[in-house]
Short mmCIF file of C-alpha atoms in Angstrom, two decimals:
data_model
loop_
_atom_site.label_atom_id
_atom_site.label_comp_id
_atom_site.label_asym_id
_atom_site.label_seq_id
_atom_site.Cartn_x
_atom_site.Cartn_y
_atom_site.Cartn_z
CA MET A 1 -2.38 -3.65 24.45
CA LYS A 2 -1.91 -1.34 21.51
CA GLU A 3 -4.61 1.17 20.62
CA ALA A 4 -6.87 0.63 17.64
CA ILE A 5 -5.34 1.86 14.41
CA GLN A 6 -6.18 5.41 13.47
CA HIS A 7 -7.83 6.09 10.12
CA HIS A 8 -7.44 9.42 8.35
CA THR A 9 -9.77 10.68 5.62
CA SER A 10 -9.11 13.16 2.83
CA SER A 11 -11.83 15.47 4.15
CA GLU A 12 -9.85 15.83 7.38
CA VAL A 13 -6.77 17.18 5.61
CA SER A 14 -8.29 19.18 2.75
CA SER A 15 -11.56 20.45 1.35
CA VAL A 16 -10.27 20.46 -2.24
CA GLY A 17 -9.13 16.84 -2.58
CA TYR A 18 -5.41 17.33 -2.08
CA SER A 19 -2.92 18.67 0.44
CA LEU A 20 0.79 19.51 0.26
CA ARG A 21 3.45 19.12 2.93
CA TYR A 22 6.94 20.59 2.73
CA ILE A 23 9.28 18.79 5.10
CA LYS A 24 12.03 21.08 6.36
CA PRO A 25 15.31 19.86 7.90
CA GLY A 26 15.36 20.13 11.67
CA THR A 27 11.58 20.34 12.08
CA ASP A 28 9.05 17.86 13.46
CA THR A 29 6.84 18.04 10.35
CA LEU A 30 6.44 14.25 10.44
CA SER A 31 5.69 14.03 14.16
CA HIS A 32 1.94 13.86 13.56
CA ILE A 33 2.37 10.67 11.51
CA ASP A 34 5.10 8.85 13.45
CA PHE A 35 2.51 6.33 14.62
CA ALA A 36 0.97 3.54 12.56
CA HIS A 37 -2.18 4.61 10.74
CA ARG A 38 -4.02 4.29 7.46
CA ASP A 39 -5.61 6.82 5.12
CA ASP A 40 -8.33 6.78 2.49
CA TYR A 41 -6.12 8.79 0.13
CA PHE A 42 -2.88 8.34 -1.82
CA MET A 43 0.38 9.68 -0.45
CA PHE A 44 3.31 10.52 -2.72
CA GLY A 45 6.56 11.45 -0.98
CA LEU A 46 9.85 12.73 -2.42
CA ILE A 47 13.05 12.92 -0.34
CA VAL A 48 15.59 15.49 -1.55
CA GLN A 49 17.86 15.45 1.49
CA GLY A 50 18.56 13.20 4.47
CA ARG A 51 17.29 9.73 5.30
CA LEU A 52 13.93 8.38 6.45
CA ARG A 53 12.93 4.95 7.74
CA CYS A 54 9.30 3.85 7.48
CA THR A 55 7.06 0.80 7.47
CA ILE A 56 4.32 0.07 4.96
CA ASP A 57 2.13 -2.94 5.72
CA PHE A 58 4.75 -4.27 8.18
CA GLN A 59 7.64 -4.07 5.71
CA HIS A 60 10.55 -1.74 6.51
CA TYR A 61 11.84 0.70 3.90
CA ASP A 62 14.74 3.17 3.92
CA LEU A 63 14.38 6.36 1.91
CA SER A 64 17.28 8.59 0.98
CA LEU A 65 18.22 11.23 -1.60
CA ASP A 66 15.81 11.28 -4.59
CA SER A 67 13.61 8.49 -3.20
CA ILE A 68 9.94 8.44 -4.17
CA VAL A 69 7.51 6.55 -1.94
CA VAL A 70 3.94 5.68 -2.93
CA VAL A 71 1.42 4.70 -0.24
CA SER A 72 -1.99 3.55 -1.47
CA PRO A 73 -5.30 4.02 0.36
CA GLN A 74 -5.78 1.70 3.38
CA GLN A 75 -2.13 0.62 3.57
CA VAL A 76 -0.94 0.71 7.18
CA HIS A 77 2.15 2.92 7.43
CA ARG A 78 4.34 4.69 9.92
CA PHE A 79 7.40 6.94 9.82
CA ILE A 80 9.91 5.56 12.32
CA SER A 81 12.94 7.84 12.20
CA GLY A 82 14.62 10.47 10.09
CA ASN A 83 17.86 12.36 9.83
CA GLY A 84 18.15 15.79 8.23
CA ILE A 85 15.05 15.24 6.11
CA GLU A 86 13.96 17.63 3.41
CA GLY A 87 11.20 16.58 1.09
CA PHE A 88 7.77 17.04 -0.42
CA MET A 89 4.58 15.17 0.31
CA LEU A 90 1.38 15.18 -1.72
CA LEU A 91 -1.84 13.74 -0.27
CA ALA A 92 -4.39 13.12 -3.02
CA ASP A 93 -7.96 11.88 -2.99
CA PRO A 94 -8.40 8.74 -5.18
CA GLY A 95 -10.80 10.75 -7.32
CA LEU A 96 -7.81 12.69 -8.66
CA VAL A 97 -6.17 9.48 -9.91
CA ASP A 98 -7.58 8.14 -13.18
CA ASP A 99 -8.30 4.45 -13.74
CA ARG A 100 -5.12 3.84 -15.76
CA LEU A 101 -2.90 5.19 -13.02
CA ARG A 102 -4.92 3.44 -10.31
CA ARG A 103 -4.11 0.17 -12.05
CA LEU A 104 -0.40 1.00 -11.91
CA PHE A 105 -0.59 1.81 -8.20
CA ASP A 106 -2.45 -1.46 -7.65
CA GLU A 107 0.52 -3.19 -9.28
CA ILE A 108 2.90 -1.37 -6.94
CA GLU A 109 0.89 -2.44 -3.91
CA MET A 110 0.62 -5.99 -5.16
CA LEU A 111 4.35 -6.27 -5.85
CA GLN A 112 5.23 -4.57 -2.54
CA THR A 113 7.62 -2.15 -4.30
CA PRO A 114 6.55 1.26 -2.95
CA VAL A 115 9.98 2.95 -3.05
CA PHE A 116 11.62 4.21 -6.26
CA GLN A 117 14.42 6.49 -7.44
CA ALA A 118 13.34 9.82 -8.92
CA GLY A 119 16.58 10.66 -10.69
CA ASP A 120 16.42 14.34 -11.66
CA TYR A 121 13.55 15.67 -9.57
CA THR A 122 13.81 19.33 -10.61
CA ASP A 123 10.57 19.16 -12.59
CA LEU A 124 8.72 17.65 -9.61
CA LYS A 125 10.03 20.36 -7.30
CA VAL A 126 9.00 23.15 -9.68
CA LEU A 127 5.52 21.72 -10.17
CA PHE A 128 5.09 21.18 -6.43
CA GLU A 129 5.87 24.84 -5.85
CA LEU A 130 3.38 25.87 -8.55
CA ILE A 131 0.65 23.82 -6.88
CA SER A 132 1.45 25.30 -3.47
CA ARG A 133 0.94 28.83 -4.84
CA GLN A 134 -2.21 28.02 -6.80
CA GLU A 135 -5.41 29.59 -5.45
CA ASN A 136 -7.78 28.40 -8.18
CA LYS A 137 -9.12 25.02 -7.04
CA SER A 138 -9.79 23.69 -10.54
CA VAL A 139 -6.34 24.64 -11.81
CA GLY A 140 -4.80 23.23 -8.66
CA LYS A 141 -6.47 19.85 -9.20
CA ASN A 142 -5.23 19.73 -12.79
CA LEU A 143 -1.70 20.50 -11.63
CA VAL A 144 -1.98 17.73 -9.02
CA LYS A 145 -3.00 15.29 -11.74
CA ALA A 146 0.00 16.42 -13.79
CA TYR A 147 2.27 15.92 -10.75
CA ILE A 148 1.00 12.38 -10.24
CA GLY A 149 1.47 11.68 -13.96
CA MET A 150 5.03 12.97 -13.72
CA ILE A 151 5.72 10.59 -10.83
CA VAL A 152 4.35 7.72 -12.88
CA ASP A 153 6.67 8.63 -15.75
CA LYS A 154 9.63 8.43 -13.39
CA ILE A 155 8.75 5.12 -11.73
CA SER A 156 6.93 3.05 -14.34
CA HIS A 157 10.11 1.73 -15.97
CA GLN A 158 11.38 0.59 -12.56
CA ILE A 159 8.46 -1.79 -11.99
CA SER A 160 9.00 -5.34 -13.13
CA GLY A 161 6.64 -8.32 -13.25
CA CYS A 162 3.22 -6.90 -14.04
CA LEU A 163 4.47 -4.41 -16.59
CA ARG A 164 6.19 -7.13 -18.58
CA SER A 165 3.16 -9.38 -18.68
CA SER A 166 0.44 -9.60 -21.28
CA ASP A 167 -2.67 -7.45 -20.91
CA ARG A 168 -4.78 -10.60 -20.50
CA LYS A 169 -2.66 -11.86 -17.61
CA LYS A 170 -2.72 -8.49 -15.90
CA GLU A 171 -6.48 -8.22 -16.29
CA LEU A 172 -7.03 -11.71 -14.88
CA MET A 173 -4.68 -10.96 -11.98
CA PHE A 174 -6.61 -7.84 -11.05
CA ARG A 175 -9.90 -9.68 -11.31
CA PHE A 176 -8.48 -12.43 -9.11
CA ARG A 177 -7.33 -9.93 -6.51
CA ASN A 178 -10.67 -8.12 -6.48
CA LEU A 179 -12.50 -11.41 -6.07
CA LEU A 180 -10.10 -12.39 -3.32
CA ARG A 181 -10.62 -9.17 -1.40
CA ALA A 182 -14.38 -9.63 -1.58
CA ASN A 183 -14.43 -13.33 -0.64
CA ILE A 184 -11.25 -14.19 1.26
CA THR A 185 -12.95 -14.59 4.65
CA LYS A 186 -15.37 -17.11 3.11
CA GLU A 187 -13.32 -18.82 0.41
CA ARG A 188 -9.59 -19.50 0.22
CA ARG A 189 -9.34 -22.30 -2.34
CA PRO A 190 -7.46 -21.34 -5.53
CA ALA A 191 -9.82 -23.61 -7.48
CA TYR A 192 -12.78 -21.45 -6.45
CA TYR A 193 -11.18 -18.34 -7.96
CA ALA A 194 -10.06 -20.17 -11.07
CA ASP A 195 -13.66 -21.27 -11.58
CA GLN A 196 -14.93 -17.73 -11.07
CA LEU A 197 -12.46 -16.51 -13.71
CA ASN A 198 -13.35 -19.35 -16.11
CA ILE A 199 -9.75 -20.53 -16.28
CA SER A 200 -7.97 -23.66 -15.10
CA ASN A 201 -6.31 -23.86 -11.71
CA VAL A 202 -3.01 -24.48 -13.48
CA TYR A 203 -3.37 -21.28 -15.51
CA LEU A 204 -4.30 -19.27 -12.41
CA ASN A 205 -1.11 -20.48 -10.74
CA GLU A 206 0.87 -19.57 -13.84
CA ILE A 207 -0.57 -16.03 -13.84
CA VAL A 208 -0.09 -15.41 -10.14
CA ASN A 209 3.43 -16.82 -10.15
CA SER A 210 4.49 -14.74 -13.15
CA LEU A 211 3.19 -11.52 -11.59
CA SER A 212 3.89 -12.00 -7.89
CA GLY A 213 6.56 -14.70 -7.75
CA CYS A 214 4.47 -17.14 -5.72
CA SER A 215 1.69 -19.66 -6.24
CA ALA A 216 -2.00 -18.74 -6.03
CA SER A 217 -2.24 -20.67 -2.77
CA ARG A 218 0.68 -18.77 -1.26
CA PHE A 219 -0.70 -15.46 -2.51
CA ILE A 220 -4.03 -16.17 -0.79
CA LYS A 221 -2.25 -17.14 2.43
CA ASN A 222 -0.15 -13.97 2.33
CA GLU A 223 -3.27 -11.83 1.90
CA ILE A 224 -5.15 -13.41 4.80
CA ILE A 225 -2.09 -13.26 7.06
CA LEU A 226 -1.61 -9.56 6.27
CA MET A 227 -5.21 -9.00 7.32
CA ALA A 228 -4.52 -11.02 10.48
CA LYS A 229 -1.42 -8.96 11.29
CA ARG A 230 -3.40 -5.76 11.05
CA GLU A 231 -6.07 -7.13 13.39
CA LEU A 232 -3.56 -8.57 15.85
CA TYR A 233 -1.50 -5.44 16.08
CA TYR A 234 -4.17 -2.79 15.99
CA SER A 235 -7.12 -4.28 17.84
CA GLY A 236 -7.62 -5.45 21.37
CA GLU A 237 -9.58 -8.54 20.34
CA ASN A 238 -8.32 -11.96 21.35
CA ILE A 239 -6.91 -14.41 18.82
CA LYS A 240 -10.01 -16.60 18.75
CA THR A 241 -12.23 -13.59 17.94
CA ILE A 242 -9.86 -12.41 15.21
CA ALA A 243 -9.71 -15.89 13.73
CA GLY A 244 -13.52 -15.97 13.59
CA LYS A 245 -13.68 -12.51 12.00
CA LEU A 246 -11.33 -13.74 9.26
CA GLY A 247 -13.46 -16.81 8.58
CA PHE A 248 -11.63 -19.46 10.60
CA ASP A 249 -13.93 -21.72 12.63
CA ASP A 250 -10.90 -23.42 14.20
CA SER A 251 -8.63 -20.92 15.98
CA ALA A 252 -5.96 -23.62 16.39
CA TYR A 253 -5.80 -24.02 12.60
CA PHE A 254 -5.58 -20.24 12.23
CA THR A 255 -2.64 -20.21 14.65
CA ARG A 256 -0.86 -22.98 12.73
CA LEU A 257 -1.41 -21.23 9.40
CA PHE A 258 -0.23 -17.90 10.79
CA SER A 259 2.88 -19.47 12.32
CA GLU A 260 3.68 -21.37 9.13
CA THR A 261 3.26 -18.31 6.91
CA ALA A 262 4.65 -15.56 9.14
CA GLY A 263 7.33 -17.62 10.89
CA ILE A 264 6.03 -16.53 14.30
CA SER A 265 2.91 -17.32 16.30
CA PRO A 266 0.06 -14.77 16.53
CA THR A 267 0.78 -14.28 20.23
CA GLU A 268 4.49 -13.65 19.62
CA PHE A 269 3.68 -11.31 16.73
CA ARG A 270 1.35 -9.23 18.90
CA ARG A 271 3.88 -9.11 21.72
CA ASN A 272 7.07 -8.46 19.77
CA LEU A 273 6.22 -6.25 16.80
CA VAL A 274 7.40 -2.71 17.32
#
């Protein structure tokens, strides 16, 4: 049985709210994070040489020259393998990310598009080096905020879906997702969330489909199955206990739903996922 997932906090890596990592070719700089874990901070990575393979919430991603990767707080991630990697990594407490940018990173997480192309990354490299030499904590935090803003400038035009939608649709989608996160173990009917948002079920489906490419019902199923995958892979609890924790009174129904959505049974998932 796999060990419980490790959880890292920003206070463990820095007392100032951010930490920098320079990844040198031929070193084992990533060896301390080559196992699946989650953090309570943002991670922004930039690859300037070599290739890196990673997983973020059970999806595989390949990073190469000028790739930017964004990992949000609580996303389960792991670095699997690398070849001749050189890059920069910024770990930042959520408090250093303003509400406007948090919304953008929520969109990235929701759309499952965490990898982008930086293009010319000279400015990022220069700013990273400035931050690494900065001894004044206040100035350093301001430079970190500027670095994050620079990343946003480089990736925002690459995000589709949410960024092309009306402000009202985006706002309703975020409200829907927040409600879902707070209530998903107790309530999984799209109609419930439509009622909470004071919109019709049809309009909720229209919003969710336009922003995520699937129906509200499918979106809810995907969210609960992601939670189930995390529990199955990173806890030693049996399937019946996990089903109960996620709000399923009938573990057989949970198994059917998981198999239908994930294409594999919970038992097979736990046994086969590497």
